Amino acid sequence: MGFVGSVGWTESGVLGQKSSFVCCNKPILGGRVGRRTLGRWEMMALRVAVVGGGPAGACAAETLAAAGIETYLIERKMDNAKPCGGAIPLCMVDEFDLPISLIDRKVRKMKMISPSNREVDVGKTLRDDEYIGMLRREVLDSFLRERAIEKGAKPINGLVTKINMAKGDSDPYSIEYSDYEDREKDAGKSKTLEVDMVIGADGANSRVARDMDAGDYNYAIAFQERIKLPEDKMEYYKELAEMYVGDDVSPDFYAWVFPKYDHVGVGTGTVINRPAIKTYQKGIRDRAAEKLAGGKIIKVEAHPIPEHPRPRRVNGRVALVGDAAGYVTKCSGEGIYFAAKSGRMCAEAIVQVSQNGNRIPTESQIINSYIRDWDNKYWSTYKVLDILQAVFYRNNVAREAFVELCGDDYVQKVTFDSYLYKTVTRGSPLEDIKLLFTTVGSFIRANSFAPQDQPLPQ
């Protein structure tokens, strides 16, 4: 028996023959050992496949690759433009080291528009250096993917068709996928990749979630039209975003007009009446018709959005992040920041518990690091927004009251501080008491002029 180096060892030999030991670097569950391949025991670094190349997958892959872990980043469509409002909080720019050039518009003013078309201006409490960033997902996603690749992640342009779950604690996961790298020569050729861990970052319709038996969740349909406006109309939206509420634009969410590079994104979403999504889209176009006059639709897009975390986010050595895990907030529908953050937190946990790729993490280690830390940090945020959506989006009276409350300086200050910096802001007890009475008054006043609720359209 001989040792070469100090990083690890592997048994080299065939069947019952006398073996020797050579240096390699293959980790296993609870200790260092190799896997048998073609009659040999070989050791290599921990291998992780990240399925999905959006913010969640790209940030996970970047973190893993930067730590020296062998990382594969699998994305079906490298130029994908996911339907998305495209808003990011200010803290994300510094936290994820995003170049300002990615930001199409810096929104410093918002209009909340009620079912009766009352308008409330929001943004009075923002400082000069504070804003909501508006960007295009195809631009952001491409940047994050390229950065992960620069760190050492190996890109695979392909569609994952099946995840074969590992049979034993240290057995590999087998990923079957259609390779789209050379679309002309070998389009859709079936290939297989073996890895020690899988991170599912493949969106609301996650193949990884399905194969790991993560359970179902309720979801919304988001529908958006990108509309190119005349210059004078676009000037109006230079630093302004609009949010509309009312059962004509959504029975349980809001509709939006968000400024982009040279166009606006106009869209809406719903959970409880998904088949009528085009009716609600017509509703927002009608409500904003004067401001959108002369505009040309340049792209139509739709996508499912999860409404709550999946029942199971880790199974064995497979973990879910981003939309695949269900990390989109109620009330605001925000998902970009939480996708990127969850991808990074999951990868950081893997780096730590695997000792930089020298051991295979167990299911309990992943749950007790990534899942525990995520829930401790963000459970209250999701719960508060869940309650707000249930209270204020349930009928037109509640929506009218909601818009009126958005005009309150204290509400704006707490809301923007929480959104921009991703912290649950603790307000003043005295102001909270005053807000309670203000809320009751808003509901009473809203009863006198809120449009009557209409039956759900078919």
Tab-separated table of C-alpha atoms in Angstrom:
chain	number	residue	atom	x	y	z
A	1	MET	CA	0.000	0.000	0.000
A	2	GLY	CA	1.394	3.371	-0.944
A	3	PHE	CA	0.200	6.968	-0.645
A	4	VAL	CA	0.860	9.779	-3.078
A	5	GLY	CA	0.028	13.234	-1.753
A	6	SER	CA	-2.332	13.921	1.129
A	7	VAL	CA	-5.690	14.853	-0.372
A	8	GLY	CA	-7.217	11.409	-0.519
A	9	TRP	CA	-6.918	7.857	-1.664
A	10	THR	CA	-8.622	5.306	-3.845
A	11	GLU	CA	-8.325	1.596	-4.300
A	12	SER	CA	-7.126	0.723	-7.772
A	13	GLY	CA	-7.597	-2.807	-9.034
A	14	VAL	CA	-9.992	-5.299	-10.550
A	15	LEU	CA	-12.282	-7.584	-8.597
A	16	GLY	CA	-10.233	-9.599	-6.091
A	17	GLN	CA	-6.785	-8.716	-7.384
A	18	LYS	CA	-4.228	-7.179	-5.130
A	19	SER	CA	-4.727	-3.440	-5.092
A	20	SER	CA	-2.591	-0.366	-4.826
A	21	PHE	CA	-3.538	3.131	-3.732
A	22	VAL	CA	-3.199	6.306	-5.761
A	23	CYS	CA	-3.971	9.925	-5.062
A	24	CYS	CA	-7.271	11.357	-6.216
A	25	ASN	CA	-10.084	13.394	-4.755
A	26	LYS	CA	-13.441	11.589	-4.665
A	27	PRO	CA	-15.659	12.330	-1.644
A	28	ILE	CA	-18.369	10.133	-0.184
A	29	LEU	CA	-21.037	10.225	2.450
A	30	GLY	CA	-19.493	10.535	5.895
A	31	GLY	CA	-15.939	9.856	4.716
A	32	ARG	CA	-13.611	9.686	1.740
A	33	VAL	CA	-13.979	6.826	-0.682
A	34	GLY	CA	-14.356	6.257	-4.401
A	35	ARG	CA	-16.848	4.822	-6.865
A	36	ARG	CA	-16.328	1.752	-8.982
A	37	THR	CA	-15.966	2.468	-12.696
A	38	LEU	CA	-14.932	-0.144	-15.289
A	39	GLY	CA	-13.462	-2.387	-12.612
A	40	ARG	CA	-11.563	0.433	-10.890
A	41	TRP	CA	-12.244	2.475	-7.805
A	42	GLU	CA	-11.683	6.088	-8.767
A	43	MET	CA	-11.848	9.271	-6.759
A	44	MET	CA	-12.711	12.722	-8.101
A	45	ALA	CA	-14.053	15.992	-6.756
A	46	LEU	CA	-17.699	16.402	-5.759
A	47	ARG	CA	-19.834	16.884	-8.866
A	48	VAL	CA	-22.948	19.062	-8.785
A	49	ALA	CA	-25.447	19.648	-11.579
A	50	VAL	CA	-27.479	22.854	-11.504
A	51	VAL	CA	-30.556	22.500	-13.684
A	52	GLY	CA	-31.805	25.888	-14.876
A	53	GLY	CA	-29.799	28.968	-15.840
A	54	GLY	CA	-31.909	31.805	-14.435
A	55	PRO	CA	-30.876	33.914	-11.406
A	56	ALA	CA	-31.292	30.979	-8.984
A	57	GLY	CA	-29.289	28.487	-11.027
A	58	ALA	CA	-26.633	30.929	-12.177
A	59	CYS	CA	-25.953	32.220	-8.651
A	60	ALA	CA	-25.792	28.668	-7.303
A	61	ALA	CA	-23.397	27.604	-10.055
A	62	GLU	CA	-21.197	30.654	-9.558
A	63	THR	CA	-20.849	30.024	-5.815
A	64	LEU	CA	-20.079	26.329	-6.271
A	65	ALA	CA	-17.572	26.871	-9.081
A	66	ALA	CA	-15.820	29.671	-7.189
A	67	ALA	CA	-15.270	27.203	-4.331
A	68	GLY	CA	-13.586	24.756	-6.707
A	69	ILE	CA	-16.475	22.292	-6.901
A	70	GLU	CA	-17.041	20.593	-10.251
A	71	THR	CA	-20.229	22.268	-11.449
A	72	TYR	CA	-22.443	21.706	-14.484
A	73	LEU	CA	-24.969	24.404	-15.434
A	74	ILE	CA	-27.728	22.964	-17.618
A	75	GLU	CA	-30.008	25.419	-19.436
A	76	ARG	CA	-32.500	24.576	-22.156
A	77	LYS	CA	-32.439	27.970	-23.862
A	78	MET	CA	-29.419	30.193	-23.390
A	79	ASP	CA	-31.206	33.267	-24.818
A	80	ASN	CA	-34.383	32.680	-22.825
A	81	ALA	CA	-36.483	35.779	-22.002
A	82	LYS	CA	-38.687	34.778	-19.098
A	83	PRO	CA	-41.968	36.716	-18.776
A	84	CYS	CA	-41.318	38.907	-15.753
A	85	GLY	CA	-42.076	42.370	-14.413
A	86	GLY	CA	-38.326	42.783	-14.034
A	87	ALA	CA	-38.197	44.740	-10.757
A	88	ILE	CA	-35.269	44.267	-8.380
A	89	PRO	CA	-34.602	45.869	-4.973
A	90	LEU	CA	-31.761	48.328	-4.530
A	91	CYS	CA	-29.828	46.001	-2.204
A	92	MET	CA	-29.500	43.391	-4.961
A	93	VAL	CA	-27.226	45.651	-7.023
A	94	ASP	CA	-24.457	45.685	-4.418
A	95	GLU	CA	-25.106	42.282	-2.868
A	96	PHE	CA	-24.797	40.510	-6.224
A	97	ASP	CA	-22.285	42.951	-7.691
A	98	LEU	CA	-24.504	43.871	-10.648
A	99	PRO	CA	-23.231	46.509	-13.074
A	100	ILE	CA	-25.505	49.539	-13.293
A	101	SER	CA	-25.607	49.039	-17.071
A	102	LEU	CA	-28.015	46.123	-16.495
A	103	ILE	CA	-30.614	48.521	-15.079
A	104	ASP	CA	-32.892	49.862	-17.820
A	105	ARG	CA	-34.805	52.287	-15.613
A	106	LYS	CA	-34.453	53.593	-12.071
A	107	VAL	CA	-38.006	53.895	-10.795
A	108	ARG	CA	-38.368	56.569	-8.123
A	109	LYS	CA	-42.094	57.196	-8.487
A	110	MET	CA	-45.049	54.830	-8.517
A	111	LYS	CA	-48.755	55.300	-8.995
A	112	MET	CA	-51.212	53.017	-7.260
A	113	ILE	CA	-54.523	53.089	-9.115
A	114	SER	CA	-57.659	51.845	-7.395
A	115	PRO	CA	-60.723	50.096	-8.865
A	116	SER	CA	-62.481	53.496	-9.105
A	117	ASN	CA	-59.332	54.927	-10.792
A	118	ARG	CA	-58.253	56.991	-7.805
A	119	GLU	CA	-54.515	57.566	-8.093
A	120	VAL	CA	-52.066	57.705	-5.193
A	121	ASP	CA	-48.446	58.754	-5.673
A	122	VAL	CA	-45.901	56.528	-3.973
A	123	GLY	CA	-42.213	57.249	-3.468
A	124	LYS	CA	-42.317	60.434	-1.407
A	125	THR	CA	-40.100	58.918	1.285
A	126	LEU	CA	-37.337	57.739	-1.075
A	127	ARG	CA	-33.946	59.406	-0.839
A	128	ASP	CA	-32.240	60.702	-3.975
A	129	ASP	CA	-30.005	57.623	-4.177
A	130	GLU	CA	-32.832	55.107	-3.694
A	131	TYR	CA	-34.741	53.456	-6.506
A	132	ILE	CA	-36.332	50.253	-7.769
A	133	GLY	CA	-34.323	48.775	-10.610
A	134	MET	CA	-36.171	47.735	-13.765
A	135	LEU	CA	-34.435	45.352	-16.128
A	136	ARG	CA	-34.994	42.723	-18.789
A	137	ARG	CA	-34.625	39.145	-17.667
A	138	GLU	CA	-32.798	38.075	-20.801
A	139	VAL	CA	-30.090	40.658	-20.019
A	140	LEU	CA	-29.789	39.816	-16.312
A	141	ASP	CA	-29.887	36.047	-16.797
A	142	SER	CA	-27.235	36.118	-19.512
A	143	PHE	CA	-24.914	38.203	-17.343
A	144	LEU	CA	-25.267	35.900	-14.336
A	145	ARG	CA	-24.747	32.761	-16.446
A	146	GLU	CA	-21.627	34.142	-18.076
A	147	ARG	CA	-20.209	35.090	-14.691
A	148	ALA	CA	-20.804	31.567	-13.396
A	149	ILE	CA	-19.039	30.147	-16.458
A	150	GLU	CA	-16.099	32.507	-15.911
A	151	LYS	CA	-15.812	31.127	-12.377
A	152	GLY	CA	-15.520	27.615	-13.794
A	153	ALA	CA	-19.062	26.272	-14.186
A	154	LYS	CA	-19.398	24.004	-17.232
A	155	PRO	CA	-22.389	25.051	-19.375
A	156	ILE	CA	-24.623	22.477	-21.035
A	157	ASN	CA	-27.193	23.694	-23.524
A	158	GLY	CA	-29.808	21.012	-23.103
A	159	LEU	CA	-33.260	20.006	-21.899
A	160	VAL	CA	-33.371	17.715	-18.886
A	161	THR	CA	-35.857	14.907	-19.505
A	162	LYS	CA	-35.345	12.731	-16.430
A	163	ILE	CA	-33.545	12.626	-13.106
A	164	ASN	CA	-32.785	9.068	-12.006
A	165	MET	CA	-32.586	9.257	-8.237
A	166	ALA	CA	-29.589	7.716	-6.481
A	167	LYS	CA	-30.221	4.229	-5.089
A	168	GLY	CA	-27.661	4.396	-2.301
A	169	ASP	CA	-26.223	7.030	0.001
A	170	SER	CA	-23.149	7.574	-2.146
A	171	ASP	CA	-24.441	6.408	-5.532
A	172	PRO	CA	-24.569	8.985	-8.320
A	173	TYR	CA	-27.638	10.682	-9.780
A	174	SER	CA	-28.101	10.077	-13.486
A	175	ILE	CA	-29.442	13.022	-15.491
A	176	GLU	CA	-30.880	12.304	-18.919
A	177	TYR	CA	-31.047	15.295	-21.251
A	178	SER	CA	-31.399	16.302	-24.892
A	179	ASP	CA	-28.249	18.067	-26.017
A	180	TYR	CA	-28.893	21.280	-27.992
A	181	GLU	CA	-25.267	22.413	-28.235
A	182	ASP	CA	-25.046	21.851	-31.971
A	183	ARG	CA	-28.605	22.331	-33.209
A	184	GLU	CA	-27.760	21.746	-36.850
A	185	LYS	CA	-25.538	18.679	-36.526
A	186	ASP	CA	-26.811	16.885	-33.445
A	187	ALA	CA	-30.007	18.634	-32.335
A	188	GLY	CA	-31.677	16.900	-29.441
A	189	LYS	CA	-29.244	14.005	-29.093
A	190	SER	CA	-29.915	12.088	-25.870
A	191	LYS	CA	-27.089	12.158	-23.355
A	192	THR	CA	-26.530	11.218	-19.713
A	193	LEU	CA	-24.618	12.959	-16.952
A	194	GLU	CA	-23.727	11.421	-13.585
A	195	VAL	CA	-23.323	13.700	-10.570
A	196	ASP	CA	-23.296	13.495	-6.780
A	197	MET	CA	-25.802	16.303	-6.177
A	198	VAL	CA	-28.524	18.113	-8.099
A	199	ILE	CA	-29.855	21.641	-7.588
A	200	GLY	CA	-33.224	22.201	-9.261
A	201	ALA	CA	-33.497	25.790	-10.465
A	202	ASP	CA	-35.721	25.028	-13.427
A	203	GLY	CA	-38.752	27.152	-12.629
A	204	ALA	CA	-42.352	26.583	-11.635
A	205	ASN	CA	-42.749	23.598	-13.981
A	206	SER	CA	-39.623	21.994	-12.568
A	207	ARG	CA	-38.657	18.598	-13.961
A	208	VAL	CA	-36.299	18.164	-11.001
A	209	ALA	CA	-39.150	18.771	-8.530
A	210	ARG	CA	-41.299	16.229	-10.319
A	211	ASP	CA	-38.654	13.498	-10.320
A	212	MET	CA	-37.662	14.070	-6.682
A	213	ASP	CA	-41.323	13.912	-5.591
A	214	ALA	CA	-41.354	17.443	-4.165
A	215	GLY	CA	-45.154	17.669	-4.139
A	216	ASP	CA	-47.512	20.080	-5.866
A	217	TYR	CA	-48.228	23.717	-5.176
A	218	ASN	CA	-50.773	26.237	-6.317
A	219	TYR	CA	-49.606	28.671	-8.967
A	220	ALA	CA	-50.587	31.877	-10.709
A	221	ILE	CA	-50.459	32.630	-14.401
A	222	ALA	CA	-48.651	35.844	-15.266
A	223	PHE	CA	-49.362	37.359	-18.676
A	224	GLN	CA	-47.397	40.275	-20.110
A	225	GLU	CA	-47.222	42.248	-23.311
A	226	ARG	CA	-44.176	44.304	-24.155
A	227	ILE	CA	-45.389	47.483	-25.800
A	228	LYS	CA	-43.175	49.977	-27.615
A	229	LEU	CA	-44.548	53.472	-27.081
A	230	PRO	CA	-44.084	56.771	-28.939
A	231	GLU	CA	-41.312	58.897	-27.420
A	232	ASP	CA	-43.644	61.312	-25.662
A	233	LYS	CA	-45.563	58.449	-24.033
A	234	MET	CA	-42.346	56.708	-23.029
A	235	GLU	CA	-41.095	59.912	-21.421
A	236	TYR	CA	-44.039	59.725	-19.004
A	237	TYR	CA	-42.764	56.364	-17.772
A	238	LYS	CA	-39.119	57.467	-17.538
A	239	GLU	CA	-38.916	56.964	-13.749
A	240	LEU	CA	-42.503	55.871	-13.143
A	241	ALA	CA	-44.180	52.497	-12.670
A	242	GLU	CA	-47.925	51.950	-12.307
A	243	MET	CA	-49.845	49.299	-10.383
A	244	TYR	CA	-53.579	48.810	-10.950
A	245	VAL	CA	-55.964	46.898	-8.713
A	246	GLY	CA	-59.575	45.929	-9.348
A	247	ASP	CA	-61.523	42.819	-10.279
A	248	ASP	CA	-61.432	43.953	-13.909
A	249	VAL	CA	-57.633	43.469	-14.030
A	250	SER	CA	-57.261	40.605	-11.521
A	251	PRO	CA	-59.474	38.996	-8.883
A	252	ASP	CA	-56.561	38.282	-6.537
A	253	PHE	CA	-53.475	40.205	-7.664
A	254	TYR	CA	-52.521	43.473	-9.363
A	255	ALA	CA	-51.794	44.564	-12.917
A	256	TRP	CA	-48.780	46.620	-13.880
A	257	VAL	CA	-47.171	48.966	-16.353
A	258	PHE	CA	-43.407	48.791	-15.770
A	259	PRO	CA	-40.862	50.761	-17.834
A	260	LYS	CA	-38.078	48.909	-19.642
A	261	TYR	CA	-35.238	49.947	-21.930
A	262	ASP	CA	-37.288	51.222	-24.888
A	263	HIS	CA	-40.741	49.841	-24.058
A	264	VAL	CA	-43.098	49.078	-21.192
A	265	GLY	CA	-44.165	45.740	-19.805
A	266	VAL	CA	-47.947	45.624	-19.370
A	267	GLY	CA	-49.295	42.600	-17.545
A	268	THR	CA	-51.365	40.938	-14.879
A	269	GLY	CA	-51.704	37.649	-13.027
A	270	THR	CA	-54.220	35.451	-11.240
A	271	VAL	CA	-54.466	32.200	-9.304
A	272	ILE	CA	-58.178	31.717	-8.821
A	273	ASN	CA	-59.262	32.308	-12.424
A	274	ARG	CA	-56.369	31.360	-14.677
A	275	PRO	CA	-58.536	30.529	-17.734
A	276	ALA	CA	-59.636	34.198	-17.890
A	277	ILE	CA	-56.121	35.654	-17.935
A	278	LYS	CA	-56.575	37.228	-21.380
A	279	THR	CA	-59.764	38.917	-20.179
A	280	TYR	CA	-57.811	40.491	-17.326
A	281	GLN	CA	-55.046	41.497	-19.733
A	282	LYS	CA	-57.634	43.327	-21.816
A	283	GLY	CA	-58.758	44.965	-18.589
A	284	ILE	CA	-55.340	46.493	-17.880
A	285	ARG	CA	-54.962	47.611	-21.496
A	286	ASP	CA	-58.352	49.322	-21.261
A	287	ARG	CA	-57.541	50.972	-17.924
A	288	ALA	CA	-54.232	52.327	-19.241
A	289	ALA	CA	-55.446	52.921	-22.808
A	290	GLU	CA	-54.834	56.665	-22.924
A	291	LYS	CA	-51.244	56.353	-21.711
A	292	LEU	CA	-50.556	53.459	-24.079
A	293	ALA	CA	-52.108	55.110	-27.136
A	294	GLY	CA	-50.021	54.652	-30.262
A	295	GLY	CA	-48.081	51.766	-28.762
A	296	LYS	CA	-47.144	48.620	-30.667
A	297	ILE	CA	-47.061	45.182	-29.079
A	298	ILE	CA	-43.608	43.707	-29.739
A	299	LYS	CA	-43.802	40.568	-27.590
A	300	VAL	CA	-46.454	38.516	-25.788
A	301	GLU	CA	-45.413	36.188	-22.967
A	302	ALA	CA	-46.923	34.116	-20.177
A	303	HIS	CA	-45.534	31.982	-17.372
A	304	PRO	CA	-46.641	30.168	-14.197
A	305	ILE	CA	-45.646	31.691	-10.843
A	306	PRO	CA	-45.662	29.599	-7.639
A	307	GLU	CA	-47.859	30.755	-4.775
A	308	HIS	CA	-46.088	29.052	-1.866
A	309	PRO	CA	-43.071	26.807	-1.166
A	310	ARG	CA	-43.304	23.188	-2.232
A	311	PRO	CA	-44.053	20.624	0.484
A	312	ARG	CA	-40.598	19.113	-0.029
A	313	ARG	CA	-37.582	21.179	-1.048
A	314	VAL	CA	-34.860	18.598	-0.342
A	315	ASN	CA	-34.892	14.883	-1.087
A	316	GLY	CA	-31.667	12.990	-0.628
A	317	ARG	CA	-28.981	15.058	-2.330
A	318	VAL	CA	-31.415	16.997	-4.517
A	319	ALA	CA	-32.400	20.531	-3.476
A	320	LEU	CA	-34.756	23.090	-5.017
A	321	VAL	CA	-34.190	26.841	-5.290
A	322	GLY	CA	-35.988	29.832	-6.832
A	323	ASP	CA	-39.364	29.296	-8.491
A	324	ALA	CA	-38.803	25.534	-8.444
A	325	ALA	CA	-38.861	25.713	-4.643
A	326	GLY	CA	-41.801	28.141	-4.638
A	327	TYR	CA	-39.931	31.249	-3.497
A	328	VAL	CA	-42.196	33.971	-4.897
A	329	THR	CA	-43.840	36.366	-2.465
A	330	LYS	CA	-47.571	36.859	-2.192
A	331	CYS	CA	-48.986	40.375	-2.578
A	332	SER	CA	-45.974	41.749	-4.497
A	333	GLY	CA	-45.185	38.725	-6.682
A	334	GLU	CA	-41.471	39.348	-6.254
A	335	GLY	CA	-39.188	36.520	-7.266
A	336	ILE	CA	-35.907	37.683	-8.839
A	337	TYR	CA	-34.081	38.607	-5.644
A	338	PHE	CA	-35.318	35.560	-3.751
A	339	ALA	CA	-34.330	33.299	-6.641
A	340	ALA	CA	-30.775	34.615	-6.708
A	341	LYS	CA	-30.526	34.606	-2.917
A	342	SER	CA	-31.815	31.058	-2.544
A	343	GLY	CA	-29.416	29.783	-5.204
A	344	ARG	CA	-26.502	31.399	-3.429
A	345	MET	CA	-27.577	30.245	0.049
A	346	CYS	CA	-28.072	26.663	-1.121
A	347	ALA	CA	-24.664	26.599	-2.783
A	348	GLU	CA	-22.959	28.173	0.232
A	349	ALA	CA	-24.480	25.488	2.434
A	350	ILE	CA	-23.205	22.755	0.095
A	351	VAL	CA	-19.713	24.261	0.069
A	352	GLN	CA	-19.682	24.344	3.854
A	353	VAL	CA	-21.109	20.922	4.679
A	354	SER	CA	-19.097	19.235	1.909
A	355	GLN	CA	-15.897	20.833	3.179
A	356	ASN	CA	-15.294	22.478	-0.177
A	357	GLY	CA	-16.218	19.358	-2.101
A	358	ASN	CA	-14.395	16.776	-0.016
A	359	ARG	CA	-17.488	15.036	1.341
A	360	ILE	CA	-20.957	14.287	0.006
A	361	PRO	CA	-23.545	16.126	2.111
A	362	THR	CA	-26.428	14.143	3.552
A	363	GLU	CA	-30.086	15.105	3.287
A	364	SER	CA	-30.190	16.104	6.941
A	365	GLN	CA	-27.110	18.306	6.535
A	366	ILE	CA	-28.696	20.158	3.622
A	367	ILE	CA	-31.979	20.618	5.477
A	368	ASN	CA	-30.228	21.740	8.661
A	369	SER	CA	-28.181	24.337	6.809
A	370	TYR	CA	-29.818	25.645	3.630
A	371	ILE	CA	-33.503	25.055	4.483
A	372	ARG	CA	-33.147	26.013	8.143
A	373	ASP	CA	-31.279	29.238	7.357
A	374	TRP	CA	-33.677	30.181	4.564
A	375	ASP	CA	-36.794	29.682	6.665
A	376	ASN	CA	-35.283	31.506	9.643
A	377	LYS	CA	-34.392	34.470	7.465
A	378	TYR	CA	-37.490	34.804	5.277
A	379	TRP	CA	-40.448	32.905	6.775
A	380	SER	CA	-41.829	36.061	8.415
A	381	THR	CA	-41.547	38.041	5.170
A	382	TYR	CA	-43.564	35.474	3.241
A	383	LYS	CA	-46.144	35.166	6.020
A	384	VAL	CA	-46.734	38.921	6.299
A	385	LEU	CA	-47.185	39.299	2.538
A	386	ASP	CA	-49.481	36.268	2.478
A	387	ILE	CA	-51.717	37.944	5.073
A	388	LEU	CA	-51.666	41.292	3.241
A	389	GLN	CA	-52.783	39.655	-0.013
A	390	ALA	CA	-55.608	37.818	1.764
A	391	VAL	CA	-56.810	41.036	3.403
A	392	PHE	CA	-56.433	43.641	0.663
A	393	TYR	CA	-56.951	41.757	-2.629
A	394	ARG	CA	-60.176	39.967	-1.723
A	395	ASN	CA	-62.700	42.528	-3.085
A	396	ASN	CA	-62.944	46.044	-4.482
A	397	VAL	CA	-63.686	47.636	-1.109
A	398	ALA	CA	-60.467	46.194	0.296
A	399	ARG	CA	-58.549	47.268	-2.812
A	400	GLU	CA	-59.805	50.849	-2.499
A	401	ALA	CA	-58.742	50.895	1.154
A	402	PHE	CA	-55.350	49.455	0.204
A	403	VAL	CA	-54.663	52.196	-2.347
A	404	GLU	CA	-55.687	54.896	0.117
A	405	LEU	CA	-53.342	53.473	2.747
A	406	CYS	CA	-50.479	53.533	0.245
A	407	GLY	CA	-50.658	57.322	0.356
A	408	ASP	CA	-49.677	57.348	4.042
A	409	ASP	CA	-46.052	58.455	4.584
A	410	TYR	CA	-45.504	55.951	7.382
A	411	VAL	CA	-46.781	53.073	5.223
A	412	GLN	CA	-44.531	54.162	2.356
A	413	LYS	CA	-41.472	54.435	4.580
A	414	VAL	CA	-41.912	50.990	6.153
A	415	THR	CA	-42.838	49.371	2.822
A	416	PHE	CA	-39.908	50.766	0.840
A	417	ASP	CA	-37.366	50.094	3.585
A	418	SER	CA	-38.535	46.486	3.754
A	419	TYR	CA	-38.555	46.044	-0.027
A	420	LEU	CA	-35.370	47.875	-0.974
A	421	TYR	CA	-33.189	46.339	1.727
A	422	LYS	CA	-34.931	42.999	2.306
A	423	THR	CA	-35.383	43.413	6.025
A	424	VAL	CA	-38.600	43.272	8.050
A	425	THR	CA	-38.712	46.866	9.249
A	426	ARG	CA	-39.936	47.364	12.783
A	427	GLY	CA	-42.136	50.433	12.946
A	428	SER	CA	-43.067	52.755	15.749
A	429	PRO	CA	-45.648	51.264	18.189
A	430	LEU	CA	-47.467	54.611	18.282
A	431	GLU	CA	-47.524	54.847	14.492
A	432	ASP	CA	-48.746	51.236	14.302
A	433	ILE	CA	-51.704	52.087	16.539
A	434	LYS	CA	-52.507	55.138	14.425
A	435	LEU	CA	-52.256	52.978	11.296
A	436	LEU	CA	-54.796	50.545	12.732
A	437	PHE	CA	-57.370	53.309	13.076
A	438	THR	CA	-56.437	54.705	9.652
A	439	THR	CA	-57.003	51.256	8.115
A	440	VAL	CA	-60.463	50.951	9.681
A	441	GLY	CA	-61.329	54.416	8.381
A	442	SER	CA	-60.121	53.537	4.893
A	443	PHE	CA	-62.383	50.478	4.774
A	444	ILE	CA	-65.366	52.527	5.945
A	445	ARG	CA	-64.781	55.229	3.313
A	446	ALA	CA	-64.132	52.658	0.559
A	447	ASN	CA	-67.614	51.200	1.021
A	448	SER	CA	-69.125	54.413	-0.304
A	449	PHE	CA	-67.426	54.523	-3.715
A	450	ALA	CA	-65.821	51.165	-4.515
A	451	PRO	CA	-67.211	49.602	-7.719
A	452	GLN	CA	-69.438	46.617	-7.104
A	453	ASP	CA	-67.650	43.280	-7.381
A	454	GLN	CA	-68.442	41.424	-10.590
A	455	PRO	CA	-68.787	37.647	-11.089
A	456	LEU	CA	-65.614	35.957	-12.276
A	457	PRO	CA	-65.451	36.005	-16.099
A	458	GLN	CA	-65.372	32.650	-17.872
